[in-house]
Short mmCIF file of C-alpha atoms in Angstrom, two decimals:
data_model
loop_
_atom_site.label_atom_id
_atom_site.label_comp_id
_atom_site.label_asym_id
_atom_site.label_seq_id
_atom_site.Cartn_x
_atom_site.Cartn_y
_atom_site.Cartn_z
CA UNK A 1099 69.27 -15.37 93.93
CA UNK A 1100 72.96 -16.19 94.88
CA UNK A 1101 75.42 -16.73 92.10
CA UNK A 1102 78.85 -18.11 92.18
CA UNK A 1103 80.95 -18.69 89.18
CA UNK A 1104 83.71 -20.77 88.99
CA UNK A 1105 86.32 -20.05 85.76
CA UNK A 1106 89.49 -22.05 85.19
CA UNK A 1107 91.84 -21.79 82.85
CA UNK A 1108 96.25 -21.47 82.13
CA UNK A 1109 95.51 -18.13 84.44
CA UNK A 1110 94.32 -20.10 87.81
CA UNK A 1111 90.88 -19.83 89.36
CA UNK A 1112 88.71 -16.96 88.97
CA UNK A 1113 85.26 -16.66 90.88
CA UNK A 1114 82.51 -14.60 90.54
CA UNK A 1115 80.36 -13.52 93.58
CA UNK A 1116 76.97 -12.47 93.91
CA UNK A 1117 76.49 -9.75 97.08
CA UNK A 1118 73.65 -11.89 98.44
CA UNK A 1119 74.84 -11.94 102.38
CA UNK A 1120 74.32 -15.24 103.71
CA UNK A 1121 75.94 -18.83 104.02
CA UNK A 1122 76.00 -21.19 101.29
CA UNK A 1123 77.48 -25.08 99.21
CA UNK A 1124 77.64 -24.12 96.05
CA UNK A 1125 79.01 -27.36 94.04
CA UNK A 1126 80.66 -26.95 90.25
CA UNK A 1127 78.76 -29.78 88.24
CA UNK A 1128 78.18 -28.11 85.55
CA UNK A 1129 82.24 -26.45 85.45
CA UNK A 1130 84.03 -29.15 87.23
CA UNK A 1131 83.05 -32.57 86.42
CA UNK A 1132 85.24 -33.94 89.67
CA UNK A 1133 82.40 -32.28 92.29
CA UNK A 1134 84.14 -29.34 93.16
CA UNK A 1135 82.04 -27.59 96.16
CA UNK A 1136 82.74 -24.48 98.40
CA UNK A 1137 80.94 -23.58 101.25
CA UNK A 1138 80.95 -19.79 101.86
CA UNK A 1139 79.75 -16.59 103.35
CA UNK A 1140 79.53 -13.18 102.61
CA UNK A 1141 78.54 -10.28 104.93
CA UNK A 1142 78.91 -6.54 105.51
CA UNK A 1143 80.86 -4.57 108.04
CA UNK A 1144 79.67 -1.36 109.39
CA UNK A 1145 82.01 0.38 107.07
CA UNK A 1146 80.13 -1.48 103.99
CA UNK A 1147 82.85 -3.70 103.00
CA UNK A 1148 81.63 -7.31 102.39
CA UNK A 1149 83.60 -10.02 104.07
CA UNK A 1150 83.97 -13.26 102.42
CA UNK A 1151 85.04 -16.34 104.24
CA UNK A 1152 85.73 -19.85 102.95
CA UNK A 1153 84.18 -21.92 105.56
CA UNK A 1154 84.99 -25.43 103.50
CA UNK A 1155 85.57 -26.23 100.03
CA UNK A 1156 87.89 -29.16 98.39
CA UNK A 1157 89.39 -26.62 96.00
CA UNK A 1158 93.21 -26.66 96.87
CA UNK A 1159 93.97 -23.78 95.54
CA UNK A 1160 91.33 -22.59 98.04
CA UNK A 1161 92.98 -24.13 101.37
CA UNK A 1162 96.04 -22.15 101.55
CA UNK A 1163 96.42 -20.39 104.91
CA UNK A 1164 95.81 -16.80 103.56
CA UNK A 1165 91.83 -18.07 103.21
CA UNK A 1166 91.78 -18.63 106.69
CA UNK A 1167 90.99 -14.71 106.98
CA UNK A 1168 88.35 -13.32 105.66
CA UNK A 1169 88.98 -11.93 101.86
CA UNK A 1170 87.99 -8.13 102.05
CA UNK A 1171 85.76 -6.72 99.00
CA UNK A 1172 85.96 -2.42 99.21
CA UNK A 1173 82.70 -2.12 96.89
CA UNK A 1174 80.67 -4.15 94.31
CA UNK A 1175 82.93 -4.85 91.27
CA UNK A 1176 86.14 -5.11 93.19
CA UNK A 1177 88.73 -7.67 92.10
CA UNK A 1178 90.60 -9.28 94.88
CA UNK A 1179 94.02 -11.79 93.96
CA UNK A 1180 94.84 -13.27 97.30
CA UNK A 1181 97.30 -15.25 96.02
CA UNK A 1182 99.03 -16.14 92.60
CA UNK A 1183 96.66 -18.13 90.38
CA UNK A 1184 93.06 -17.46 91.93
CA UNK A 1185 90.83 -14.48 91.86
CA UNK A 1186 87.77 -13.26 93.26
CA UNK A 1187 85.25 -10.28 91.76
CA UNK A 1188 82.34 -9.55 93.58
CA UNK A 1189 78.92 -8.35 91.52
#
């Protein structure tokens, strides 16, 4: 089952990824009244590094340039702070 978390508070954005590979809309009804949605996927390089890209979301925090690279996990339970104010764990 895929899980994705979305957490906001005075910090920023923080979300929590499952390591289920794939493509998915995951939309925030139950955290963000407003519809909040991000499409994403996640995959795995040779190496064993998971890939996560931000294919579309209405997040703004989300559509700065720097997401339109992939954000690089090392290993399950890596914490990755691409910019100021959002973060992404992967479990």
């Amino acid at each position: 089952m895929n899980i994705l978390h979305i957490f906001k508070d005075e910090n920023g954005i923080r979300l929590v990824v499952s390591h289920q590979l794939g493509h998915f809309a995951v939309h925030f009804a139950d955290y963000a009244p407003e519809q909040e949605f991000i499409n994403y996927g996640l995959s795995q390089d040779k190496r064993g590094r998971y890939h996560l890209t931000i294919e579309k979301t209405n997040l703004t925090a989300l559509q700065a340039s720097v997401f339109d690279k992939d954000v690089i996990f090392g290993d399950l339970g890596d914490e990755v702070t691409p910019i100021n104010g959002v973060t992404f764990m992967l479990l």
